[in-house]
Structures are given as C-alpha cells and as structure tokens.
Short mmCIF file of N, CA, C and O in Angstrom, two decimals:
data_model
loop_
_atom_site.label_atom_id
_atom_site.label_comp_id
_atom_site.label_asym_id
_atom_site.label_seq_id
_atom_site.Cartn_x
_atom_site.Cartn_y
_atom_site.Cartn_z
N MET A 1 -2.07 -2.19 35.28
CA MET A 1 -3.05 -2.24 36.45
C MET A 1 -3.83 -3.45 36.58
O MET A 1 -4.61 -3.56 35.85
N THR A 2 -3.57 -3.26 37.67
CA THR A 2 -4.56 -4.65 38.24
C THR A 2 -5.85 -4.13 38.79
O THR A 2 -6.07 -2.94 38.98
N ASP A 3 -6.87 -5.22 38.88
CA ASP A 3 -8.46 -4.64 39.20
C ASP A 3 -8.66 -5.46 40.47
O ASP A 3 -10.01 -5.65 40.67
N ILE A 4 -7.45 -5.39 41.25
CA ILE A 4 -7.87 -6.28 42.47
C ILE A 4 -8.39 -4.57 43.35
O ILE A 4 -7.70 -3.81 43.55
N ILE A 5 -9.30 -4.96 44.22
CA ILE A 5 -9.74 -3.65 45.17
C ILE A 5 -9.87 -4.70 46.64
O ILE A 5 -9.70 -5.56 46.86
N ILE A 6 -9.72 -3.86 47.54
CA ILE A 6 -10.12 -4.12 49.11
C ILE A 6 -11.59 -3.82 49.66
O ILE A 6 -11.93 -2.76 49.34
N ILE A 7 -12.27 -4.89 50.07
CA ILE A 7 -13.76 -4.52 50.73
C ILE A 7 -13.62 -5.07 52.08
O ILE A 7 -12.68 -5.91 52.30
N ASN A 8 -14.55 -4.58 52.83
CA ASN A 8 -14.62 -4.88 54.37
C ASN A 8 -16.06 -5.65 54.22
O ASN A 8 -16.98 -5.02 53.58
N VAL A 9 -15.77 -6.82 55.18
CA VAL A 9 -17.14 -7.71 54.94
C VAL A 9 -17.37 -8.03 56.51
O VAL A 9 -16.43 -8.24 57.14
N LEU A 10 -18.50 -8.00 56.76
CA LEU A 10 -19.07 -8.63 58.26
C LEU A 10 -19.56 -10.03 58.29
O LEU A 10 -20.53 -10.22 57.50
N ILE A 11 -18.84 -10.89 58.65
CA ILE A 11 -19.20 -12.51 58.74
C ILE A 11 -19.63 -12.73 60.39
O ILE A 11 -18.63 -12.29 61.19
N GLY A 12 -20.90 -12.80 60.76
CA GLY A 12 -21.47 -13.04 61.77
C GLY A 12 -20.99 -11.73 62.98
O GLY A 12 -21.59 -10.71 62.48
N ASP A 13 -19.99 -11.64 63.66
CA ASP A 13 -20.22 -10.40 64.50
C ASP A 13 -18.61 -9.94 64.13
O ASP A 13 -17.97 -9.26 65.13
N ARG A 14 -17.81 -10.34 63.16
CA ARG A 14 -16.55 -9.82 62.66
C ARG A 14 -16.47 -9.28 61.17
O ARG A 14 -17.19 -9.86 60.40
N THR A 15 -15.56 -8.08 61.49
CA THR A 15 -15.34 -7.37 59.93
C THR A 15 -13.54 -7.98 59.55
O THR A 15 -12.98 -8.36 60.39
N PHE A 16 -13.94 -8.26 58.34
CA PHE A 16 -12.70 -8.87 57.75
C PHE A 16 -12.35 -7.92 56.60
O PHE A 16 -13.41 -7.59 55.41
N ARG A 17 -11.12 -7.60 56.05
CA ARG A 17 -10.78 -7.00 55.13
C ARG A 17 -10.35 -7.97 53.67
O ARG A 17 -9.67 -8.85 54.20
N LEU A 18 -11.02 -8.04 52.81
CA LEU A 18 -10.71 -8.94 51.67
C LEU A 18 -9.97 -8.10 50.51
O LEU A 18 -10.62 -7.44 49.78
N LYS A 19 -8.93 -8.80 49.84
CA LYS A 19 -8.66 -8.44 48.72
C LYS A 19 -9.33 -9.21 47.36
O LYS A 19 -9.46 -10.54 47.73
N THR A 20 -10.32 -8.56 46.26
CA THR A 20 -10.98 -9.19 45.36
C THR A 20 -10.48 -8.52 44.31
O THR A 20 -10.42 -7.32 44.15
N LYS A 21 -10.82 -9.45 42.95
CA LYS A 21 -11.04 -9.02 41.81
C LYS A 21 -12.54 -7.92 41.59
O LYS A 21 -13.23 -8.34 42.41
N LYS A 22 -12.12 -6.61 41.03
CA LYS A 22 -13.41 -5.98 40.78
C LYS A 22 -14.51 -6.82 40.45
O LYS A 22 -15.91 -6.77 41.19
N ALA A 23 -14.59 -7.75 39.51
CA ALA A 23 -15.34 -8.26 38.96
C ALA A 23 -15.95 -9.44 39.45
O ALA A 23 -17.25 -9.75 39.46
N ASP A 24 -15.45 -9.83 40.67
CA ASP A 24 -16.00 -10.92 41.84
C ASP A 24 -16.57 -10.19 43.23
O ASP A 24 -17.09 -10.88 43.92
N GLU A 25 -16.43 -8.83 43.02
CA GLU A 25 -17.09 -8.07 44.42
C GLU A 25 -18.42 -8.61 44.52
O GLU A 25 -19.23 -8.98 45.91
N GLU A 26 -19.40 -8.73 43.58
CA GLU A 26 -20.70 -8.64 43.65
C GLU A 26 -20.88 -10.28 44.28
O GLU A 26 -21.71 -10.44 45.28
N ILE A 27 -20.26 -11.36 43.70
CA ILE A 27 -20.60 -12.61 43.99
C ILE A 27 -19.73 -12.75 45.51
O ILE A 27 -20.56 -13.53 46.42
N VAL A 28 -18.98 -11.96 45.92
CA VAL A 28 -18.46 -12.11 47.26
C VAL A 28 -19.33 -11.37 48.20
O VAL A 28 -19.61 -11.93 49.14
N ARG A 29 -19.96 -10.41 48.25
CA ARG A 29 -20.96 -9.92 48.88
C ARG A 29 -22.31 -10.47 48.82
O ARG A 29 -22.64 -10.82 50.06
N LYS A 30 -22.66 -11.47 47.80
CA LYS A 30 -23.79 -12.06 47.89
C LYS A 30 -23.24 -13.33 48.72
O LYS A 30 -24.28 -13.85 49.46
N THR A 31 -22.38 -14.10 48.75
CA THR A 31 -21.93 -15.10 49.52
C THR A 31 -21.92 -14.80 50.95
O THR A 31 -22.20 -15.42 51.73
N VAL A 32 -21.25 -13.45 51.18
CA VAL A 32 -21.25 -13.05 52.74
C VAL A 32 -22.62 -13.02 53.07
O VAL A 32 -23.28 -13.31 54.50
N LYS A 33 -23.66 -12.56 52.18
CA LYS A 33 -25.02 -12.33 52.87
C LYS A 33 -25.65 -13.49 53.16
O LYS A 33 -26.23 -14.02 54.00
N MET A 34 -25.69 -14.63 51.88
CA MET A 34 -25.94 -15.86 52.21
C MET A 34 -25.35 -16.28 53.68
O MET A 34 -26.44 -17.21 54.34
N VAL A 35 -24.29 -16.41 53.67
CA VAL A 35 -23.42 -16.87 54.82
C VAL A 35 -24.21 -16.61 56.30
O VAL A 35 -24.61 -16.82 57.33
N ASN A 36 -24.19 -14.81 56.21
CA ASN A 36 -24.94 -14.22 57.23
C ASN A 36 -26.06 -14.58 57.46
O ASN A 36 -27.07 -14.65 58.65
N ASP A 37 -27.13 -14.99 56.51
CA ASP A 37 -28.52 -15.14 56.51
C ASP A 37 -28.34 -16.42 57.41
O ASP A 37 -29.59 -16.68 58.27
N LYS A 38 -27.88 -17.33 57.11
CA LYS A 38 -28.09 -18.94 57.17
C LYS A 38 -27.06 -18.75 58.91
O LYS A 38 -27.89 -19.49 59.86
N VAL A 39 -26.35 -17.91 59.34
CA VAL A 39 -25.89 -17.75 60.81
C VAL A 39 -27.12 -17.15 61.58
O VAL A 39 -27.33 -17.76 62.43
N MET A 40 -27.85 -16.11 61.05
CA MET A 40 -29.24 -15.92 61.70
C MET A 40 -30.39 -16.98 62.14
O MET A 40 -30.77 -16.92 62.92
N GLU A 41 -30.25 -17.74 60.76
CA GLU A 41 -31.45 -18.89 60.94
C GLU A 41 -30.71 -19.74 62.01
O GLU A 41 -31.81 -19.83 62.91
N TYR A 42 -29.54 -20.26 62.01
CA TYR A 42 -28.88 -21.07 63.29
C TYR A 42 -28.91 -20.44 64.65
O TYR A 42 -29.17 -21.49 65.47
N LYS A 43 -28.72 -19.27 64.68
CA LYS A 43 -28.93 -18.63 66.10
C LYS A 43 -30.39 -18.97 66.21
O LYS A 43 -30.48 -18.51 67.61
N SER A 44 -31.22 -18.58 65.54
CA SER A 44 -32.82 -18.74 66.05
C SER A 44 -33.23 -19.70 66.40
O SER A 44 -33.98 -20.11 67.14
N LYS A 45 -32.34 -20.88 65.83
CA LYS A 45 -32.98 -22.20 66.15
C LYS A 45 -32.19 -22.72 67.27
O LYS A 45 -32.49 -23.82 67.95
N PHE A 46 -30.87 -22.64 67.56
CA PHE A 46 -30.08 -23.19 68.30
C PHE A 46 -29.66 -22.04 69.55
O PHE A 46 -28.28 -21.46 69.04
N ALA A 47 -30.26 -21.84 70.52
CA ALA A 47 -29.70 -20.92 71.40
C ALA A 47 -28.77 -21.58 72.34
O ALA A 47 -28.48 -22.53 72.41
N GLY A 48 -28.23 -20.45 72.78
CA GLY A 48 -27.02 -20.73 73.62
C GLY A 48 -25.77 -20.92 73.05
O GLY A 48 -25.00 -20.99 73.92
N LYS A 49 -25.48 -20.67 71.92
CA LYS A 49 -24.14 -21.08 71.57
C LYS A 49 -23.54 -19.84 71.05
O LYS A 49 -24.01 -18.83 71.22
N ASP A 50 -22.10 -20.08 70.78
CA ASP A 50 -21.09 -19.27 70.87
C ASP A 50 -21.49 -18.63 69.03
O ASP A 50 -21.62 -19.05 68.37
N MET A 51 -21.12 -17.13 68.77
CA MET A 51 -21.46 -16.59 67.44
C MET A 51 -20.34 -17.61 66.20
O MET A 51 -20.42 -18.12 65.71
N GLN A 52 -19.22 -18.01 66.97
CA GLN A 52 -18.16 -18.66 66.23
C GLN A 52 -18.60 -19.99 65.83
O GLN A 52 -18.69 -20.55 64.89
N ASP A 53 -19.97 -20.81 66.78
CA ASP A 53 -20.26 -21.79 65.84
C ASP A 53 -21.38 -22.12 65.28
O ASP A 53 -21.51 -22.38 64.21
N TYR A 54 -22.14 -20.75 65.18
CA TYR A 54 -23.06 -20.17 64.26
C TYR A 54 -22.37 -20.20 63.14
O TYR A 54 -22.88 -20.88 61.84
N VAL A 55 -21.54 -19.39 62.98
CA VAL A 55 -20.59 -19.42 61.62
C VAL A 55 -19.75 -20.45 61.32
O VAL A 55 -20.07 -20.97 60.06
N SER A 56 -19.38 -21.37 62.08
CA SER A 56 -19.20 -22.41 61.41
C SER A 56 -20.12 -23.74 60.79
O SER A 56 -19.99 -24.02 59.75
N MET A 57 -21.09 -23.25 61.46
CA MET A 57 -22.54 -24.49 60.76
C MET A 57 -22.77 -23.73 59.68
O MET A 57 -23.00 -24.73 58.95
N ALA A 58 -22.78 -22.68 59.26
CA ALA A 58 -23.28 -21.97 58.15
C ALA A 58 -22.09 -21.98 57.16
O ALA A 58 -22.32 -22.60 56.23
N LEU A 59 -20.72 -22.03 57.61
CA LEU A 59 -20.07 -22.53 56.22
C LEU A 59 -19.89 -23.76 56.23
O LEU A 59 -19.56 -24.12 55.06
N LEU A 60 -20.14 -24.67 57.31
CA LEU A 60 -19.96 -26.10 56.92
C LEU A 60 -21.45 -26.60 56.04
O LEU A 60 -21.21 -27.08 54.72
N TRP A 61 -22.41 -25.58 56.11
CA TRP A 61 -23.63 -25.81 55.18
C TRP A 61 -23.41 -25.25 53.45
O TRP A 61 -23.50 -25.96 52.68
N LEU A 62 -22.54 -24.26 53.51
CA LEU A 62 -22.13 -23.72 52.29
C LEU A 62 -21.11 -24.60 51.43
O LEU A 62 -21.40 -24.65 50.45
N ALA A 63 -20.70 -25.07 52.52
CA ALA A 63 -19.66 -26.10 51.47
C ALA A 63 -20.00 -27.09 51.28
O ALA A 63 -19.97 -27.60 50.10
N THR A 64 -21.34 -27.76 52.08
CA THR A 64 -21.81 -28.82 51.37
C THR A 64 -22.53 -28.90 50.31
O THR A 64 -23.03 -29.49 49.63
N GLU A 65 -23.20 -27.43 50.32
CA GLU A 65 -24.12 -27.06 48.88
C GLU A 65 -23.12 -27.01 47.97
O GLU A 65 -23.49 -27.27 46.64
N GLN A 66 -21.90 -26.59 48.12
CA GLN A 66 -21.12 -26.29 46.97
C GLN A 66 -20.86 -27.47 46.43
O GLN A 66 -20.72 -27.90 45.22
N ASN A 67 -20.63 -28.41 47.50
CA ASN A 67 -20.49 -30.04 46.95
C ASN A 67 -21.24 -30.24 46.14
O ASN A 67 -21.16 -31.28 45.05
N LYS A 68 -22.72 -30.21 46.45
CA LYS A 68 -23.77 -30.86 45.92
C LYS A 68 -23.92 -30.38 44.67
O LYS A 68 -24.04 -31.14 43.57
N ALA A 69 -23.46 -29.06 44.37
CA ALA A 69 -23.85 -28.41 43.08
C ALA A 69 -22.55 -28.87 41.79
O ALA A 69 -22.67 -29.28 40.75
N GLY A 70 -21.34 -29.31 42.83
CA GLY A 70 -20.25 -29.62 42.14
C GLY A 70 -20.26 -31.19 41.41
O GLY A 70 -20.31 -31.68 40.40
N GLU A 71 -21.26 -32.10 42.10
CA GLU A 71 -21.42 -33.21 41.90
C GLU A 71 -22.84 -33.45 40.77
O GLU A 71 -22.51 -34.17 39.78
N PHE A 72 -23.53 -32.41 41.06
CA PHE A 72 -24.74 -32.25 39.95
C PHE A 72 -23.99 -32.06 38.68
O PHE A 72 -24.17 -32.38 37.67
N LEU A 73 -22.78 -30.81 38.64
CA LEU A 73 -22.52 -30.49 37.07
C LEU A 73 -21.35 -31.69 36.48
O LEU A 73 -21.39 -31.88 35.66
N ILE A 74 -20.68 -32.50 37.72
CA ILE A 74 -20.13 -33.95 37.09
C ILE A 74 -20.99 -34.76 36.32
O ILE A 74 -20.87 -35.45 35.48
N GLU A 75 -22.04 -35.05 37.33
CA GLU A 75 -23.39 -35.68 36.49
C GLU A 75 -23.80 -35.01 35.48
O GLU A 75 -24.29 -36.11 34.16
N MET A 76 -24.07 -34.19 34.97
CA MET A 76 -24.67 -33.18 33.73
C MET A 76 -23.49 -33.84 32.89
O MET A 76 -23.94 -33.98 31.82
N GLN A 77 -22.35 -33.45 33.33
CA GLN A 77 -20.98 -33.74 31.95
C GLN A 77 -21.18 -34.87 31.55
O GLN A 77 -21.04 -35.31 30.44
N GLN A 78 -21.34 -35.91 32.34
CA GLN A 78 -21.23 -37.58 32.24
C GLN A 78 -22.52 -38.01 31.32
O GLN A 78 -22.38 -38.47 30.30
N THR A 79 -23.78 -37.29 31.83
CA THR A 79 -24.76 -37.85 31.05
C THR A 79 -24.88 -37.09 29.38
O THR A 79 -25.13 -37.48 28.63
N GLU A 80 -24.12 -35.70 29.47
CA GLU A 80 -23.89 -34.94 28.07
C GLU A 80 -22.99 -35.86 27.30
O GLU A 80 -23.12 -36.05 26.10
N GLU A 81 -21.58 -36.60 27.69
CA GLU A 81 -20.89 -37.45 27.05
C GLU A 81 -21.88 -38.68 26.92
O GLU A 81 -21.26 -39.21 25.23
N LYS A 82 -22.78 -39.04 27.56
CA LYS A 82 -23.14 -40.49 26.92
C LYS A 82 -24.15 -40.13 25.81
O LYS A 82 -24.28 -40.81 24.82
N LEU A 83 -24.67 -39.04 26.10
CA LEU A 83 -25.88 -38.82 24.86
C LEU A 83 -24.80 -38.54 23.48
O LEU A 83 -25.52 -38.99 22.65
N GLN A 84 -23.67 -37.49 23.72
CA GLN A 84 -23.13 -37.47 22.59
C GLN A 84 -22.44 -38.71 21.89
O GLN A 84 -22.68 -38.70 20.60
N SER A 85 -22.50 -39.43 22.70
CA SER A 85 -22.02 -41.12 22.24
C SER A 85 -23.03 -41.70 21.57
O SER A 85 -22.90 -42.38 20.05
N LEU A 86 -24.25 -41.75 22.12
CA LEU A 86 -25.39 -42.14 21.44
C LEU A 86 -25.77 -41.57 20.01
O LEU A 86 -25.97 -42.01 18.88
N GLN A 87 -25.63 -40.13 20.15
CA GLN A 87 -25.89 -39.37 18.88
C GLN A 87 -24.60 -40.05 17.80
O GLN A 87 -25.22 -39.95 16.65
N THR A 88 -23.50 -40.47 18.27
CA THR A 88 -22.50 -40.43 17.37
C THR A 88 -22.67 -41.98 16.51
O THR A 88 -22.76 -42.02 15.48
N LYS A 89 -23.03 -42.87 17.52
CA LYS A 89 -23.62 -44.18 17.02
C LYS A 89 -24.85 -43.98 16.24
O LYS A 89 -24.80 -45.01 15.33
N LEU A 90 -25.91 -43.21 16.58
CA LEU A 90 -26.93 -43.06 15.76
C LEU A 90 -26.61 -42.67 14.00
O LEU A 90 -27.27 -43.03 13.09
N ASP A 91 -25.75 -41.51 14.24
CA ASP A 91 -25.45 -41.08 13.18
C ASP A 91 -24.63 -41.82 12.04
O ASP A 91 -24.95 -41.84 10.78
N ARG A 92 -23.72 -42.89 12.59
CA ARG A 92 -23.11 -43.64 11.73
C ARG A 92 -23.96 -45.20 11.42
O ARG A 92 -24.05 -45.39 10.36
N LEU A 93 -25.06 -45.14 12.20
CA LEU A 93 -25.98 -46.30 11.72
C LEU A 93 -26.73 -45.72 10.70
O LEU A 93 -27.25 -46.46 9.54
N LEU A 94 -27.11 -44.22 11.03
CA LEU A 94 -28.13 -43.86 9.71
C LEU A 94 -27.05 -43.65 8.33
O LEU A 94 -27.69 -43.83 7.28
N GLN A 95 -26.08 -43.55 8.46
CA GLN A 95 -25.08 -43.36 7.24
C GLN A 95 -24.94 -44.74 6.62
O GLN A 95 -24.89 -44.47 5.30
N GLU A 96 -24.75 -45.64 7.40
CA GLU A 96 -24.71 -46.90 6.96
C GLU A 96 -25.85 -47.47 5.64
O GLU A 96 -25.98 -47.92 5.05
N ASP A 97 -27.12 -46.84 6.71
CA ASP A 97 -28.18 -47.40 6.17
C ASP A 97 -28.37 -46.53 4.89
O ASP A 97 -29.13 -47.01 3.93
N GLU A 98 -28.05 -45.20 4.69
CA GLU A 98 -28.30 -44.56 3.73
C GLU A 98 -27.36 -44.97 2.33
O GLU A 98 -27.65 -44.81 1.27
N THR A 99 -26.38 -45.52 2.43
CA THR A 99 -25.27 -45.77 1.67
C THR A 99 -25.53 -47.23 1.15
O THR A 99 -24.79 -47.66 0.11
N GLU A 100 -26.06 -48.07 2.00
CA GLU A 100 -26.76 -49.49 1.32
C GLU A 100 -27.93 -49.44 0.31
O GLU A 100 -28.47 -48.32 0.40
N ASP A 101 -28.09 -50.00 -0.85
CA ASP A 101 -28.93 -49.97 -1.91
C ASP A 101 -29.87 -50.85 -1.62
O ASP A 101 -29.81 -52.25 -1.28
N PRO A 102 -31.11 -50.20 -1.38
CA PRO A 102 -32.24 -51.15 -1.13
C PRO A 102 -32.44 -52.00 -2.16
O PRO A 102 -33.53 -53.24 -1.76
N GLN A 103 -32.11 -52.09 -3.25
CA GLN A 103 -32.53 -53.22 -4.15
C GLN A 103 -31.79 -54.54 -3.63
O GLN A 103 -32.22 -55.46 -4.27
N ASP A 104 -30.47 -54.27 -2.80
CA ASP A 104 -29.70 -55.45 -2.81
C ASP A 104 -30.44 -56.09 -1.70
O ASP A 104 -30.22 -57.25 -1.47
N ASP A 105 -31.04 -55.64 -0.85
CA ASP A 105 -31.96 -56.58 0.11
C ASP A 105 -33.63 -56.39 0.07
O ASP A 105 -33.92 -55.11 0.19
N PRO A 106 -34.20 -57.43 -0.58
CA PRO A 106 -35.73 -56.87 -1.00
C PRO A 106 -36.47 -57.08 0.58
O PRO A 106 -37.59 -56.58 0.47
N HIS A 107 -36.01 -57.36 1.84
CA HIS A 107 -36.70 -56.62 2.86
C HIS A 107 -36.73 -55.29 3.15
O HIS A 107 -37.55 -54.71 4.11
N LYS A 108 -35.88 -54.67 2.78
CA LYS A 108 -35.66 -53.30 2.83
C LYS A 108 -36.54 -52.60 2.09
O LYS A 108 -36.73 -53.09 0.95
N TRP A 109 -37.08 -51.21 2.44
CA TRP A 109 -37.82 -50.15 1.83
C TRP A 109 -37.34 -49.78 0.59
O TRP A 109 -36.61 -48.89 0.73
#
C-alpha cells in the first residue's frame, strides 16, 4: 500500500492538485504558504503586475534561498572535513609524543 495522497493547493490565484507522500504534506503546505506570503508581499510592493509575475518573482526568490541554503550546507561539510583532518593530525602527534621516552630527550619534560 502506498502512502501517496492527493492535495489541493492554491498558489497565487490558481488551484493545483498535487500527489505527495503523506509524510511530506506538511512541508508542501508550508512551502505553499511561504510562496503565497511572498506573492502578497510583491503584490503590495509592485502595483500593476499580473499575478503570474508575482508568482514568478516569489518562486525565483524561493529557488535563490534554496541555493543559499545548499551552499551553506556544502561549506559546513567542508569545514567539518577540515576539522576532522586537523583532529586526526593532532591525535597522531599526541600519540607520537606519548610513545617517545622523555629520558631520551633531556629538553622534554
């Protein structure tokens, strides 16, 4: 049995029937609300445009925000990898230091 459901959403002034997983319904509805909120914001800022223009601007904004989030996640992953590499190097240096006999080197403690 599938967990696919059909939902109706209103974007701008148009209704769409979407198939989605039941588990994704809430995120789809939140995304639709975010887009509609941005559409209304653009509608109040830019008078005289067509509804399709507002929807297009809102979706461009959303796609840009998604790309920013994706870039941030990539940067976080790269930072995590660099930190892990540093941790590995530090661990290796500490192990080398522990295995050396302090009596071999009078300058060491």
